[in-house]
Short mmCIF file of C-alpha atoms in Angstrom, two decimals:
data_model
loop_
_atom_site.label_atom_id
_atom_site.label_comp_id
_atom_site.label_asym_id
_atom_site.label_seq_id
_atom_site.Cartn_x
_atom_site.Cartn_y
_atom_site.Cartn_z
CA MET Q 8 0.02 0.05 -0.04
CA ILE Q 9 2.78 2.53 0.91
CA ILE Q 10 4.56 1.62 -2.33
CA LEU Q 11 1.16 2.61 -4.18
CA ASN Q 12 0.91 5.88 -2.24
CA ILE Q 13 4.73 6.75 -3.09
CA CYS Q 14 4.11 5.82 -7.02
CA SER Q 15 0.91 8.09 -6.70
CA LEU Q 16 2.71 11.02 -5.20
CA VAL Q 17 5.60 10.70 -7.83
CA ILE Q 18 2.84 10.80 -10.70
CA TRP Q 19 0.86 13.81 -9.31
CA LEU Q 20 3.84 15.76 -7.90
CA PHE Q 21 6.43 15.18 -10.58
CA LEU Q 22 5.39 13.46 -13.98
CA ILE Q 23 2.06 15.40 -14.35
CA PRO Q 24 3.37 18.94 -13.58
CA PHE Q 25 6.66 18.13 -15.79
CA CYS Q 26 4.38 16.81 -18.73
CA ILE Q 27 2.18 20.01 -18.42
CA GLY Q 28 5.41 21.98 -18.57
CA LEU Q 29 6.20 20.49 -21.91
CA VAL Q 30 3.56 22.54 -23.38
CA ALA Q 31 5.36 25.79 -22.90
CA LEU Q 32 8.89 24.67 -24.28
CA PRO Q 33 7.98 25.33 -27.98
CA PHE Q 34 7.32 28.93 -27.24
CA LEU Q 35 10.84 29.19 -25.32
CA GLY Q 36 14.30 29.72 -26.54
CA LYS Q 37 16.09 26.61 -27.41
CA GLN Q 38 18.59 26.83 -24.61
CA ARG Q 39 15.62 26.87 -22.25
CA ARG Q 40 14.09 23.71 -23.36
CA ARG Q 41 15.36 21.70 -20.17
CA PRO Q 42 13.78 19.41 -17.70
CA GLY Q 43 14.33 22.00 -14.86
CA VAL Q 44 12.39 24.51 -16.88
CA ALA Q 45 9.62 22.08 -17.71
CA LEU Q 46 8.91 21.27 -14.29
CA ILE Q 47 9.03 24.93 -12.92
CA ALA Q 48 6.67 25.69 -16.09
CA GLY Q 49 4.48 22.85 -15.34
CA TYR Q 50 3.92 24.02 -11.78
CA ILE Q 51 3.13 27.38 -12.75
CA PHE Q 52 0.58 26.43 -15.19
CA GLN Q 53 -0.70 23.58 -12.99
CA PHE Q 54 -1.62 26.46 -10.24
CA ALA Q 55 -2.94 28.67 -12.93
CA LEU Q 56 -5.24 25.94 -13.99
CA LEU Q 57 -6.04 25.49 -10.24
CA GLU Q 58 -7.23 29.03 -10.02
CA LEU Q 59 -9.21 28.81 -13.14
CA VAL Q 60 -10.93 25.69 -12.26
CA GLY Q 61 -11.32 25.94 -8.73
CA ILE Q 62 -12.34 29.70 -8.06
CA PRO Q 63 -15.88 29.12 -9.76
CA VAL Q 64 -16.43 25.91 -7.89
CA VAL Q 65 -15.60 27.29 -4.52
CA ILE Q 66 -17.90 30.58 -5.22
CA TYR Q 67 -20.78 28.58 -6.63
CA GLY Q 68 -20.26 24.93 -5.34
CA VAL Q 69 -22.34 25.23 -1.89
CA TYR Q 70 -22.57 21.66 -1.42
CA ASN Q 71 -20.11 18.76 -2.53
CA GLY Q 72 -17.65 21.46 -3.80
CA TYR Q 73 -14.61 19.19 -3.21
CA SER Q 74 -15.81 16.29 -5.11
CA ARG Q 75 -17.04 18.50 -7.95
CA PHE Q 76 -13.68 20.04 -8.08
CA ILE Q 77 -12.09 16.88 -8.41
CA LYS Q 78 -14.11 15.70 -11.25
CA ILE Q 79 -13.47 19.04 -13.26
CA TYR Q 80 -9.80 19.54 -12.32
CA THR Q 81 -8.27 16.15 -12.77
CA PRO Q 82 -9.37 15.72 -16.52
CA VAL Q 83 -8.22 19.22 -17.17
CA ILE Q 84 -4.64 18.52 -16.05
CA VAL Q 85 -4.56 15.20 -17.40
CA PHE Q 86 -5.46 16.58 -20.74
CA PHE Q 87 -2.59 19.08 -20.60
CA ALA Q 88 -0.18 16.62 -19.43
CA LEU Q 89 -1.18 14.57 -22.69
CA LEU Q 90 -0.90 17.55 -24.86
CA GLY Q 91 2.59 18.21 -23.36
CA ILE Q 92 3.75 14.42 -24.23
CA TRP Q 93 2.15 14.91 -27.84
CA VAL Q 94 4.19 18.21 -28.23
CA LEU Q 95 7.26 16.43 -27.05
CA LEU Q 96 6.68 13.42 -29.72
CA CYS Q 97 6.25 15.97 -32.28
CA SER Q 98 9.43 17.92 -31.60
CA ARG Q 99 11.22 14.49 -31.86
CA LYS Q 100 9.65 13.94 -35.12
CA LYS Q 101 10.79 17.18 -36.48
CA GLY Q 102 14.40 16.42 -35.31
CA GLU Q 103 14.56 18.58 -32.38
CA GLY Q 104 14.59 16.15 -29.69
CA TRP Q 105 15.14 18.74 -27.12
CA PHE Q 106 16.65 17.41 -23.78
CA LEU Q 107 16.15 13.75 -24.74
CA SER Q 108 18.50 13.89 -27.36
CA GLY Q 109 21.28 12.69 -25.28
CA LYS Q 110 24.66 14.25 -24.55
CA GLY Q 111 26.12 16.95 -26.71
CA LYS Q 112 27.79 20.37 -26.54
CA ASP Q 113 24.44 21.94 -25.37
CA GLY Q 114 22.88 18.71 -24.17
CA VAL Q 115 21.30 19.02 -20.54
CA TRP Q 116 23.28 15.97 -19.67
CA ALA Q 117 26.72 17.37 -20.79
CA PHE Q 118 27.53 18.96 -17.51
CA PRO Q 119 30.46 21.67 -17.73
CA GLU Q 120 33.93 20.85 -16.72
CA MET Q 121 33.97 21.31 -12.90
CA SER Q 122 37.01 22.02 -10.87
CA THR Q 123 38.00 20.12 -7.78
CA GLU Q 124 36.55 23.14 -5.55
CA GLY Q 125 33.37 23.11 -7.78
CA LYS Q 126 32.73 19.54 -7.17
CA ILE Q 127 33.20 20.08 -3.34
CA LEU Q 128 31.08 22.99 -3.19
CA THR Q 129 28.18 20.94 -5.27
CA ALA Q 130 28.62 18.07 -2.92
CA LEU Q 131 28.18 20.45 -0.02
CA PHE Q 132 25.07 21.99 -1.53
CA LEU Q 133 23.61 18.73 -1.77
CA LEU Q 134 24.32 17.57 1.68
CA LEU Q 135 22.85 20.82 2.98
CA VAL Q 136 19.38 20.40 0.73
CA LEU Q 137 19.23 16.85 1.97
CA PHE Q 138 19.88 17.89 5.55
CA GLN Q 139 16.93 20.40 5.18
CA MET Q 140 14.79 17.98 3.92
CA TYR Q 141 15.52 15.29 6.53
CA MET Q 142 14.86 17.95 9.29
CA ALA Q 143 11.92 19.09 7.83
CA PHE Q 144 10.46 15.49 7.56
CA THR Q 145 11.53 14.15 10.88
CA ARG Q 146 11.19 17.56 12.85
CA ALA Q 147 7.95 18.68 11.68
CA SER Q 148 7.10 22.32 12.80
CA PHE Q 149 3.54 23.14 14.02
CA ASP Q 150 2.19 26.82 14.51
CA GLY Q 151 -1.03 28.45 15.13
CA ASP Q 152 -1.99 28.71 11.30
CA ASP Q 153 -2.21 25.04 11.13
CA ALA Q 154 -5.51 25.31 13.02
CA TYR Q 155 -6.72 27.29 9.76
CA PHE Q 156 -4.97 26.33 6.83
CA GLY Q 157 -4.23 22.54 7.48
CA VAL Q 158 -7.77 22.03 8.77
CA GLN Q 159 -9.22 23.62 5.64
CA ALA Q 160 -7.43 20.85 3.76
CA VAL Q 161 -8.75 18.19 6.19
CA VAL Q 162 -12.33 19.52 5.87
CA ALA Q 163 -12.30 19.34 2.10
CA GLN Q 164 -11.48 15.66 2.25
CA GLN Q 165 -13.86 14.79 4.95
CA LEU Q 166 -16.73 16.95 4.82
CA ASP Q 167 -16.68 17.63 0.91
CA SER Q 168 -16.71 21.30 1.43
CA LEU Q 169 -14.63 24.20 0.09
CA TYR Q 170 -14.21 27.19 2.74
CA ARG Q 171 -17.71 26.86 3.90
CA VAL Q 172 -16.92 25.40 7.15
CA ASN Q 173 -15.47 27.15 10.30
CA PRO Q 174 -12.07 25.20 10.81
CA TYR Q 175 -12.20 26.25 14.34
CA THR Q 176 -15.51 25.01 15.25
CA GLY Q 177 -16.40 22.60 12.42
CA ARG Q 178 -19.64 24.37 11.97
CA SER Q 179 -21.15 25.40 8.68
CA ALA Q 180 -20.42 29.13 8.01
CA PRO Q 181 -20.78 31.65 4.93
CA LEU Q 182 -17.99 31.53 2.30
CA ASP Q 183 -14.74 32.71 3.77
CA VAL Q 184 -14.24 35.39 1.15
CA ARG Q 185 -10.79 36.38 2.72
CA HIS Q 186 -9.15 33.05 1.77
CA ALA Q 187 -11.68 31.33 -0.52
CA LEU Q 188 -9.53 32.48 -3.70
CA ALA Q 189 -6.22 30.86 -2.31
CA LEU Q 190 -6.64 27.35 -2.99
CA PHE Q 191 -3.21 25.98 -1.94
CA PRO Q 192 -4.83 23.94 1.10
CA ILE Q 193 -7.51 22.44 -1.51
CA TRP Q 194 -4.60 21.40 -3.86
CA GLU Q 195 -2.81 19.60 -0.84
CA ALA Q 196 -6.08 17.84 0.02
CA TYR Q 197 -6.44 17.00 -3.67
CA ILE Q 198 -3.01 15.45 -3.79
CA GLY Q 199 -3.76 13.36 -0.59
CA THR Q 200 -6.97 12.02 -2.10
CA LEU Q 201 -5.50 11.05 -5.36
CA SER Q 202 -2.60 9.43 -3.55
CA GLY Q 203 -4.63 7.66 -0.62
CA LEU Q 204 -3.09 9.99 2.18
CA HIS Q 205 -4.67 12.14 4.73
CA ALA Q 206 -4.21 15.88 4.17
CA THR Q 207 -2.41 16.47 7.30
CA VAL Q 208 0.42 13.81 6.16
CA VAL Q 209 0.46 15.52 2.88
CA CYS Q 210 1.09 18.89 4.47
CA HIS Q 211 3.60 18.06 6.93
CA SER Q 212 5.44 15.19 5.55
CA VAL Q 213 5.06 15.33 1.55
CA ILE Q 214 5.13 18.97 0.72
CA PRO Q 215 8.26 19.76 2.39
CA LEU Q 216 10.08 16.92 0.54
CA VAL Q 217 8.81 18.47 -2.85
CA LEU Q 218 8.84 22.36 -2.35
CA ILE Q 219 12.11 22.45 -0.76
CA PRO Q 220 14.27 20.65 -3.80
CA PHE Q 221 11.84 22.66 -6.10
CA THR Q 222 12.57 26.05 -4.47
CA TYR Q 223 16.56 25.34 -4.97
CA LEU Q 224 15.75 24.32 -8.55
CA LEU Q 225 14.49 27.60 -8.99
CA TYR Q 226 17.42 29.43 -7.42
CA TYR Q 227 19.63 27.03 -9.66
CA GLN Q 228 17.84 28.54 -12.49
CA ILE Q 229 18.44 32.19 -11.32
CA GLY Q 230 22.23 31.58 -10.44
CA SER Q 231 22.60 29.94 -14.28
CA VAL Q 232 21.56 33.40 -15.63
CA LEU Q 233 23.40 35.55 -13.29
CA PHE Q 234 26.55 33.57 -13.69
CA GLN Q 235 26.17 32.38 -17.21
CA LYS Q 236 29.62 34.12 -18.16
CA LYS Q 237 31.41 32.54 -14.66
CA LYS Q 238 29.64 29.29 -14.52
CA GLU Q 239 32.33 28.25 -12.09
CA LEU Q 240 30.58 30.60 -9.20
CA LEU Q 241 27.15 28.92 -9.62
CA PRO Q 242 28.06 26.27 -6.95
CA LEU Q 243 29.14 28.74 -4.49
CA PHE Q 244 26.16 30.99 -5.10
CA LEU Q 245 23.96 27.76 -4.37
CA VAL Q 246 25.82 27.00 -1.25
CA LEU Q 247 25.49 30.63 -0.16
CA ILE Q 248 21.60 30.46 -0.69
CA ALA Q 249 21.25 27.00 1.00
CA LEU Q 250 23.24 28.50 4.29
CA TRP Q 251 21.11 31.64 4.12
CA GLN Q 252 18.09 29.49 4.39
CA LEU Q 253 19.44 27.28 7.08
CA PHE Q 254 20.35 30.40 9.40
CA GLY Q 255 17.67 32.63 8.31
CA ASN Q 256 15.45 31.93 11.10
CA ILE Q 257 16.04 35.35 12.97
CA SER Q 258 12.38 35.96 13.49
CA VAL Q 259 9.07 34.18 12.78
CA TYR Q 260 8.44 36.60 9.62
CA THR Q 261 11.32 35.95 7.45
CA THR Q 262 10.85 33.79 4.28
CA GLU Q 263 13.56 31.40 5.53
CA THR Q 264 11.58 30.63 8.55
CA PHE Q 265 8.46 30.06 6.50
CA PHE Q 266 10.42 27.88 3.92
CA LEU Q 267 11.71 25.39 6.37
CA THR Q 268 9.01 25.47 9.10
CA ARG Q 269 5.80 26.22 7.38
CA THR Q 270 6.74 25.01 4.05
CA TRP Q 271 3.05 23.63 3.19
CA GLN Q 272 1.41 26.93 3.85
CA GLY Q 273 0.53 29.25 1.01
CA LYS Q 274 2.38 32.20 2.40
CA SER Q 275 5.47 30.18 2.22
CA PHE Q 276 5.00 29.15 -1.34
CA ALA Q 277 4.56 32.97 -2.22
CA GLY Q 278 7.67 34.28 -0.58
CA ASN Q 279 9.94 31.33 -1.60
CA VAL Q 280 8.57 30.19 -5.01
CA VAL Q 281 6.42 33.01 -6.58
CA ILE Q 282 8.58 35.99 -5.85
CA PRO Q 283 11.67 34.43 -7.03
CA ALA Q 284 10.13 32.97 -10.08
CA VAL Q 285 9.16 36.53 -11.07
CA ILE Q 286 12.83 37.60 -10.70
CA TRP Q 287 13.93 34.76 -12.67
CA ILE Q 288 11.56 35.33 -15.65
CA PHE Q 289 12.66 39.07 -15.74
CA LEU Q 290 16.38 38.04 -15.72
CA LEU Q 291 15.87 36.07 -18.78
CA LEU Q 292 13.67 38.72 -20.24
CA TYR Q 293 16.34 41.32 -20.00
CA ASP Q 294 18.19 39.53 -22.90
CA HIS Q 295 15.21 38.06 -24.53
CA SER Q 296 12.39 40.60 -24.11
CA LYS Q 297 10.71 39.46 -27.29
CA GLU Q 298 10.45 35.93 -26.32
CA LYS Q 299 6.76 35.23 -26.12
CA GLY Q 300 6.81 31.86 -23.90
CA LEU Q 301 8.28 34.09 -21.23
CA TRP Q 302 5.73 36.56 -21.31
CA ILE Q 303 3.15 33.80 -21.20
CA LEU Q 304 4.73 32.20 -18.66
CA LEU Q 305 4.83 35.53 -16.49
CA GLY Q 306 1.03 35.96 -17.08
CA ALA Q 307 0.16 32.36 -15.94
CA LEU Q 308 2.59 33.21 -12.68
CA ASN Q 309 0.53 36.25 -12.01
CA LEU Q 310 -2.48 34.15 -11.77
CA ALA Q 311 -0.81 31.23 -10.26
CA GLY Q 312 0.27 33.11 -7.32
CA GLY Q 313 -3.27 33.55 -6.22
CA ALA Q 314 -3.17 30.02 -5.01
CA SER Q 315 -0.76 30.66 -2.17
CA SER Q 316 -2.13 34.25 -1.15
CA SER Q 317 -4.00 37.15 -2.66
CA LEU Q 318 -1.28 39.45 -1.49
CA ALA Q 319 1.01 37.28 -3.63
CA VAL Q 320 -0.84 38.36 -6.84
CA LEU Q 321 -0.48 42.06 -5.94
CA LEU Q 322 3.12 41.82 -5.24
CA SER Q 323 4.00 39.74 -8.44
CA CYS Q 324 2.04 42.37 -10.64
CA LEU Q 325 3.59 45.34 -8.78
CA MET Q 326 7.21 43.52 -9.43
CA SER Q 327 5.96 42.89 -13.14
CA VAL Q 328 5.25 46.33 -13.55
CA GLY Q 329 8.25 47.63 -11.77
CA PHE Q 330 10.55 45.49 -13.73
CA GLY Q 331 9.03 46.47 -16.93
CA PHE Q 332 9.49 50.34 -15.92
CA LEU Q 333 13.18 49.51 -15.35
CA PHE Q 334 13.61 47.73 -18.48
CA LEU Q 335 12.02 50.45 -20.42
CA ILE Q 336 14.64 53.07 -18.98
CA SER Q 337 17.37 50.54 -19.48
CA LYS Q 338 16.42 49.27 -23.16
CA LYS Q 339 14.51 52.38 -24.19
CA GLU Q 340 11.72 49.99 -25.32
CA PHE Q 341 8.25 50.90 -24.42
CA GLY Q 342 6.93 47.67 -25.67
CA ILE Q 343 8.26 45.99 -22.67
CA LEU Q 344 6.24 48.00 -20.16
CA VAL Q 345 3.27 47.35 -22.62
CA ARG Q 346 3.88 43.58 -22.44
CA SER Q 347 4.45 43.60 -18.61
CA ALA Q 348 0.94 45.35 -18.25
CA PHE Q 349 -0.60 42.66 -20.42
CA ALA Q 350 1.15 40.13 -18.37
CA CYS Q 351 -0.66 41.57 -15.14
CA ILE Q 352 -4.15 41.05 -16.68
CA SER Q 353 -4.75 37.68 -15.19
CA GLY Q 354 -3.66 38.89 -11.85
CA GLY Q 355 -5.66 42.35 -12.25
CA LEU Q 356 -8.81 40.23 -12.79
CA TYR Q 357 -8.13 37.94 -9.54
CA VAL Q 358 -7.74 41.27 -7.64
CA VAL Q 359 -11.00 42.63 -9.08
CA LEU Q 360 -12.85 39.52 -8.08
CA TYR Q 361 -11.31 39.51 -4.68
CA LEU Q 362 -12.43 43.12 -4.09
CA LEU Q 363 -16.10 42.04 -5.32
CA LEU Q 364 -16.23 39.31 -3.01
CA THR Q 365 -14.84 41.09 0.18
CA HIS Q 366 -17.32 43.98 -0.43
CA GLY Q 367 -20.04 41.49 -0.85
CA MET Q 368 -21.03 42.54 -4.48
CA LEU Q 369 -21.40 39.01 -6.10
CA GLY Q 370 -23.92 37.74 -3.47
CA VAL Q 371 -22.30 34.58 -2.35
#
């Protein structure tokens, strides 16, 4: 039974997002058609789809909302995963092959020559990541927010309700409009249901083992851009980031504290995944401002951030416009600011919907 649970987790947490991410690769530059980029893009699109499918169900599904959500969301993400596989097969027929073409000068498996110092630093980085994953799994931290966010996932599984039960009392309640658009706990319950696991187990034991290495994968992509001309510094950059995370618990409010002690909460995902992802995309856009795939990815991210927190959408959109303005000054291209604004449309609609809900204008 445990083996089946683990296999299910691998499918829904790695294989499905990876295949979804393959859909985006034809729109990206050849140098970005890599497994890590596919996985990051897959998670971004997966959470964007989570919001597109889940929000209407949350608002209008008064009864049996969770089971309805599963029946709609599952075929949607499976469809996009199959579409990604089809896109990959089509690329191979055209002779492109992408990252599955094997070794080569630019192949993903052809790692650059690394000095002894680089190998030592890389090994140290991997040990630091494994240590953090081990501690997060064996020394699970609990805090007051678990009484809300963790219980919302449990309520979804056990009562088939989405944000219409008070998690503190267990009684029926009006729609919690403040949190109703942030579906991260519902996604955790969903993963648990498909894998045959209790939502609490998914939150405290499974999600840290996924999001900790995923976050470092994102930082690896950031470092690859920052040090593309000095690749020998990339291992040192990753070690410094890992140490920063490890010793960043200087207060209960730092992103490092959330990263390692509250990994399963949406606020942690917002600070440690959504915001760094915006930075990564704009680092790429600085030299590839006309690459459509990056702008599509940014637009999806500005909606996907809403799964973690309503504030994440506002921050990602503000960062998008802010970076667009800086690029306008640097590149003297007004189109960059225009494209940044268009990428914020999805997030803007999210914010408008949130305001309508919180001011009681939708009558739910």
